[in-house]
């Protein structure tokens, strides 16, 4: 069965410092992995996805994630946090015959001025 | 840019009442999904829908739930007799081809409150 575990429920950084949101996955085959972001009172927006091409995936707003099979990880990073990055971030794995998504618990990113 | 829309944004209902949540997927997409998020919990898959049929459903999606594409543009989720535990944010999503790895585009959600 496919699953993802987000290792931190809450991460707090200062504006301008790096962001690291951690995600480990479990999959019996090569997974499709996603990061989605949810700003308050907004829908879920795709940041980036990995589908067995390049292991370093670049997304929107300066975010990127690296697929590491040996560590079963797909951590999300950004070199310099901006106040507008404050949101809930979900690590997600695709599964099943219709590509249903299985979500992690979510990580709340707080950005302090 | 095309987007998924959902109405209403917030629905309050009494326990035992029927509710219908509405979604308009992106127009050229073929696969449609419903997910829910109970406050403080994970986003959970409910059902996927393709070619006017349910393709896959979770154990949450019992006989109290149904989905329909009534008119070629709307995609609805009906809960026949709501329970307190149905209170959640319900998200609709759509994708072009429904394969693992295909991007799903989400609507802003409907917050359902059952009293």
PDB file of N, CA, C and O in Angstrom, chain B residues 26-65:
ATOM      1  N   UNK B  26     -12.732  21.313 -14.571  1.00  0.00           N
ATOM      2  CA  UNK B  26     -12.149  21.951 -15.748  1.00  0.00           C
ATOM      3  C   UNK B  26     -12.705  21.261 -16.980  1.00  0.00           C
ATOM      4  O   UNK B  26     -12.815  20.032 -17.028  1.00  0.00           O
ATOM      5  N   UNK B  27     -13.030  22.035 -18.001  1.00  0.00           N
ATOM      6  CA  UNK B  27     -13.925  21.569 -19.059  1.00  0.00           C
ATOM      7  C   UNK B  27     -13.391  20.393 -19.871  1.00  0.00           C
ATOM      8  O   UNK B  27     -14.158  19.547 -20.294  1.00  0.00           O
ATOM      9  N   UNK B  28     -12.107  20.279 -20.107  1.00  0.00           N
ATOM     10  CA  UNK B  28     -11.610  19.177 -20.932  1.00  0.00           C
ATOM     11  C   UNK B  28     -11.115  17.995 -20.106  1.00  0.00           C
ATOM     12  O   UNK B  28     -10.518  17.062 -20.643  1.00  0.00           O
ATOM     13  N   UNK B  29     -11.357  18.038 -18.812  1.00  0.00           N
ATOM     14  CA  UNK B  29     -10.923  16.940 -17.952  1.00  0.00           C
ATOM     15  C   UNK B  29     -11.937  15.805 -17.980  1.00  0.00           C
ATOM     16  O   UNK B  29     -13.152  16.024 -18.136  1.00  0.00           O
ATOM     17  N   UNK B  30     -11.428  14.579 -17.799  1.00  0.00           N
ATOM     18  CA  UNK B  30     -12.277  13.402 -17.916  1.00  0.00           C
ATOM     19  C   UNK B  30     -12.508  12.683 -16.590  1.00  0.00           C
ATOM     20  O   UNK B  30     -13.453  11.910 -16.469  1.00  0.00           O
ATOM     21  N   UNK B  31     -11.612  12.899 -15.616  1.00  0.00           N
ATOM     22  CA  UNK B  31     -11.714  12.210 -14.343  1.00  0.00           C
ATOM     23  C   UNK B  31     -12.056  13.220 -13.252  1.00  0.00           C
ATOM     24  O   UNK B  31     -11.505  14.326 -13.221  1.00  0.00           O
ATOM     25  N   UNK B  32     -12.937  12.810 -12.369  1.00  0.00           N
ATOM     26  CA  UNK B  32     -13.393  13.695 -11.307  1.00  0.00           C
ATOM     27  C   UNK B  32     -13.313  12.969  -9.973  1.00  0.00           C
ATOM     28  O   UNK B  32     -13.485  11.740  -9.917  1.00  0.00           O
ATOM     29  N   UNK B  33     -13.048  13.741  -8.933  1.00  0.00           N
ATOM     30  CA  UNK B  33     -12.796  13.160  -7.618  1.00  0.00           C
ATOM     31  C   UNK B  33     -13.461  14.000  -6.533  1.00  0.00           C
ATOM     32  O   UNK B  33     -13.635  15.209  -6.675  1.00  0.00           O
ATOM     33  N   UNK B  34     -13.777  13.316  -5.440  1.00  0.00           N
ATOM     34  CA  UNK B  34     -14.149  13.993  -4.202  1.00  0.00           C
ATOM     35  C   UNK B  34     -13.223  13.522  -3.091  1.00  0.00           C
ATOM     36  O   UNK B  34     -12.943  12.317  -2.983  1.00  0.00           O
ATOM     37  N   UNK B  35     -12.792  14.477  -2.299  1.00  0.00           N
ATOM     38  CA  UNK B  35     -11.992  14.230  -1.099  1.00  0.00           C
ATOM     39  C   UNK B  35     -12.644  14.992   0.045  1.00  0.00           C
ATOM     40  O   UNK B  35     -13.393  15.936  -0.158  1.00  0.00           O
ATOM     41  N   UNK B  36     -12.312  14.568   1.274  1.00  0.00           N
ATOM     42  CA  UNK B  36     -12.792  15.348   2.407  1.00  0.00           C
ATOM     43  C   UNK B  36     -11.678  15.485   3.435  1.00  0.00           C
ATOM     44  O   UNK B  36     -10.758  14.676   3.504  1.00  0.00           O
ATOM     45  N   UNK B  37     -11.808  16.521   4.230  1.00  0.00           N
ATOM     46  CA  UNK B  37     -10.853  16.751   5.307  1.00  0.00           C
ATOM     47  C   UNK B  37     -11.631  17.127   6.561  1.00  0.00           C
ATOM     48  O   UNK B  37     -12.158  18.247   6.656  1.00  0.00           O
ATOM     49  N   UNK B  38     -11.699  16.192   7.484  1.00  0.00           N
ATOM     50  CA  UNK B  38     -12.268  16.501   8.796  1.00  0.00           C
ATOM     51  C   UNK B  38     -11.271  17.376   9.539  1.00  0.00           C
ATOM     52  O   UNK B  38     -10.053  17.171   9.420  1.00  0.00           O
ATOM     53  N   UNK B  39     -11.784  18.328  10.299  1.00  0.00           N
ATOM     54  CA  UNK B  39     -10.920  19.296  10.978  1.00  0.00           C
ATOM     55  C   UNK B  39      -9.832  18.598  11.779  1.00  0.00           C
ATOM     56  O   UNK B  39     -10.105  17.707  12.597  1.00  0.00           O
ATOM     57  N   UNK B  40      -8.593  18.966  11.488  1.00  0.00           N
ATOM     58  CA  UNK B  40      -7.463  18.414  12.231  1.00  0.00           C
ATOM     59  C   UNK B  40      -6.975  17.067  11.733  1.00  0.00           C
ATOM     60  O   UNK B  40      -6.050  16.499  12.317  1.00  0.00           O
ATOM     61  N   UNK B  41      -7.595  16.570  10.650  1.00  0.00           N
ATOM     62  CA  UNK B  41      -7.204  15.257  10.136  1.00  0.00           C
ATOM     63  C   UNK B  41      -6.691  15.370   8.696  1.00  0.00           C
ATOM     64  O   UNK B  41      -6.683  16.441   8.094  1.00  0.00           O
ATOM     65  N   UNK B  42      -6.275  14.221   8.165  1.00  0.00           N
ATOM     66  CA  UNK B  42      -5.748  14.193   6.804  1.00  0.00           C
ATOM     67  C   UNK B  42      -6.844  14.435   5.773  1.00  0.00           C
ATOM     68  O   UNK B  42      -8.016  14.154   6.024  1.00  0.00           O
ATOM     69  N   UNK B  43      -6.424  14.878   4.595  1.00  0.00           N
ATOM     70  CA  UNK B  43      -7.313  14.869   3.436  1.00  0.00           C
ATOM     71  C   UNK B  43      -7.476  13.403   3.006  1.00  0.00           C
ATOM     72  O   UNK B  43      -6.486  12.678   2.858  1.00  0.00           O
ATOM     73  N   UNK B  44      -8.757  12.984   2.831  1.00  0.00           N
ATOM     74  CA  UNK B  44      -9.031  11.581   2.523  1.00  0.00           C
ATOM     75  C   UNK B  44      -9.765  11.458   1.191  1.00  0.00           C
ATOM     76  O   UNK B  44     -10.702  12.210   0.926  1.00  0.00           O
ATOM     77  N   UNK B  45      -9.380  10.469   0.410  1.00  0.00           N
ATOM     78  CA  UNK B  45     -10.050  10.177  -0.850  1.00  0.00           C
ATOM     79  C   UNK B  45     -11.430   9.584  -0.578  1.00  0.00           C
ATOM     80  O   UNK B  45     -11.585   8.717   0.282  1.00  0.00           O
ATOM     81  N   UNK B  46     -12.426  10.039  -1.319  1.00  0.00           N
ATOM     82  CA  UNK B  46     -13.765   9.457  -1.223  1.00  0.00           C
ATOM     83  C   UNK B  46     -14.083   8.623  -2.461  1.00  0.00           C
ATOM     84  O   UNK B  46     -14.442   7.447  -2.355  1.00  0.00           O
ATOM     85  N   UNK B  47     -13.971   9.237  -3.638  1.00  0.00           N
ATOM     86  CA  UNK B  47     -14.467   8.569  -4.833  1.00  0.00           C
ATOM     87  C   UNK B  47     -13.841   9.181  -6.083  1.00  0.00           C
ATOM     88  O   UNK B  47     -13.480  10.361  -6.085  1.00  0.00           O
ATOM     89  N   UNK B  48     -13.670   8.353  -7.116  1.00  0.00           N
ATOM     90  CA  UNK B  48     -13.292   8.842  -8.435  1.00  0.00           C
ATOM     91  C   UNK B  48     -14.373   8.447  -9.434  1.00  0.00           C
ATOM     92  O   UNK B  48     -15.067   7.426  -9.249  1.00  0.00           O
ATOM     93  N   UNK B  49     -14.493   9.222 -10.503  1.00  0.00           N
ATOM     94  CA  UNK B  49     -15.636   9.111 -11.410  1.00  0.00           C
ATOM     95  C   UNK B  49     -15.159   9.347 -12.824  1.00  0.00           C
ATOM     96  O   UNK B  49     -14.445  10.316 -13.097  1.00  0.00           O
ATOM     97  N   UNK B  50     -15.538   8.447 -13.726  1.00  0.00           N
ATOM     98  CA  UNK B  50     -15.122   8.564 -15.119  1.00  0.00           C
ATOM     99  C   UNK B  50     -16.199   7.994 -16.008  1.00  0.00           C
ATOM    100  O   UNK B  50     -16.768   6.943 -15.705  1.00  0.00           O
ATOM    101  N   UNK B  51     -16.490   8.659 -17.073  1.00  0.00           N
ATOM    102  CA  UNK B  51     -17.447   8.158 -18.069  1.00  0.00           C
ATOM    103  C   UNK B  51     -18.785   7.798 -17.425  1.00  0.00           C
ATOM    104  O   UNK B  51     -19.363   6.749 -17.718  1.00  0.00           O
ATOM    105  N   UNK B  52     -19.228   8.661 -16.527  1.00  0.00           N
ATOM    106  CA  UNK B  52     -20.522   8.506 -15.846  1.00  0.00           C
ATOM    107  C   UNK B  52     -20.616   7.300 -14.934  1.00  0.00           C
ATOM    108  O   UNK B  52     -21.713   6.814 -14.647  1.00  0.00           O
ATOM    109  N   UNK B  53     -19.462   6.825 -14.483  1.00  0.00           N
ATOM    110  CA  UNK B  53     -19.467   5.705 -13.544  1.00  0.00           C
ATOM    111  C   UNK B  53     -18.438   5.944 -12.449  1.00  0.00           C
ATOM    112  O   UNK B  53     -17.425   6.605 -12.680  1.00  0.00           O
ATOM    113  N   UNK B  54     -18.699   5.378 -11.298  1.00  0.00           N
ATOM    114  CA  UNK B  54     -17.691   5.378 -10.242  1.00  0.00           C
ATOM    115  C   UNK B  54     -16.566   4.442 -10.646  1.00  0.00           C
ATOM    116  O   UNK B  54     -16.806   3.285 -11.006  1.00  0.00           O
ATOM    117  N   UNK B  55     -15.327   4.965 -10.607  1.00  0.00           N
ATOM    118  CA  UNK B  55     -14.169   4.142 -10.946  1.00  0.00           C
ATOM    119  C   UNK B  55     -13.569   3.484  -9.722  1.00  0.00           C
ATOM    120  O   UNK B  55     -13.095   2.350  -9.790  1.00  0.00           O
ATOM    121  N   UNK B  56     -13.543   4.216  -8.646  1.00  0.00           N
ATOM    122  CA  UNK B  56     -12.966   3.707  -7.408  1.00  0.00           C
ATOM    123  C   UNK B  56     -13.607   4.465  -6.254  1.00  0.00           C
ATOM    124  O   UNK B  56     -13.941   5.639  -6.384  1.00  0.00           O
ATOM    125  N   UNK B  57     -13.791   3.805  -5.139  1.00  0.00           N
ATOM    126  CA  UNK B  57     -14.317   4.465  -3.950  1.00  0.00           C
ATOM    127  C   UNK B  57     -13.647   3.917  -2.720  1.00  0.00           C
ATOM    128  O   UNK B  57     -13.167   2.791  -2.694  1.00  0.00           O
ATOM    129  N   UNK B  58     -13.618   4.742  -1.687  1.00  0.00           N
ATOM    130  CA  UNK B  58     -13.016   4.328  -0.432  1.00  0.00           C
ATOM    131  C   UNK B  58     -14.091   3.712   0.468  1.00  0.00           C
ATOM    132  O   UNK B  58     -15.286   3.774   0.172  1.00  0.00           O
ATOM    133  N   UNK B  59     -13.628   3.175   1.583  1.00  0.00           N
ATOM    134  CA  UNK B  59     -14.566   2.571   2.528  1.00  0.00           C
ATOM    135  C   UNK B  59     -15.453   3.618   3.188  1.00  0.00           C
ATOM    136  O   UNK B  59     -16.501   3.298   3.726  1.00  0.00           O
ATOM    137  N   UNK B  60     -15.036   4.876   3.118  1.00  0.00           N
ATOM    138  CA  UNK B  60     -15.863   5.961   3.663  1.00  0.00           C
ATOM    139  C   UNK B  60     -17.111   6.149   2.821  1.00  0.00           C
ATOM    140  O   UNK B  60     -18.195   6.481   3.319  1.00  0.00           O
ATOM    141  N   UNK B  61     -16.995   5.939   1.549  1.00  0.00           N
ATOM    142  CA  UNK B  61     -18.057   6.208   0.574  1.00  0.00           C
ATOM    143  C   UNK B  61     -19.078   5.082   0.633  1.00  0.00           C
ATOM    144  O   UNK B  61     -19.079   4.162  -0.195  1.00  0.00           O
ATOM    145  N   UNK B  62     -19.961   5.147   1.637  1.00  0.00           N
ATOM    146  CA  UNK B  62     -20.952   4.086   1.800  1.00  0.00           C
ATOM    147  C   UNK B  62     -22.259   4.468   1.094  1.00  0.00           C
ATOM    148  O   UNK B  62     -22.294   5.411   0.293  1.00  0.00           O
ATOM    149  N   UNK B  63     -23.317   3.745   1.396  1.00  0.00           N
ATOM    150  CA  UNK B  63     -24.585   3.936   0.688  1.00  0.00           C
ATOM    151  C   UNK B  63     -25.214   5.310   0.917  1.00  0.00           C
ATOM    152  O   UNK B  63     -26.166   5.678   0.225  1.00  0.00           O
ATOM    153  N   UNK B  64     -24.732   6.029   1.910  1.00  0.00           N
ATOM    154  CA  UNK B  64     -25.259   7.364   2.158  1.00  0.00           C
ATOM    155  C   UNK B  64     -24.731   8.394   1.155  1.00  0.00           C
ATOM    156  O   UNK B  64     -25.262   9.489   1.044  1.00  0.00           O
ATOM    157  N   UNK B  65     -23.679   8.040   0.447  1.00  0.00           N
ATOM    158  CA  UNK B  65     -23.064   8.942  -0.506  1.00  0.00           C
ATOM    159  C   UNK B  65     -23.418   8.527  -1.934  1.00  0.00           C
ATOM    160  O   UNK B  65     -23.536   7.338  -2.244  1.00  0.00           O
TER     161      UNK B  65
END
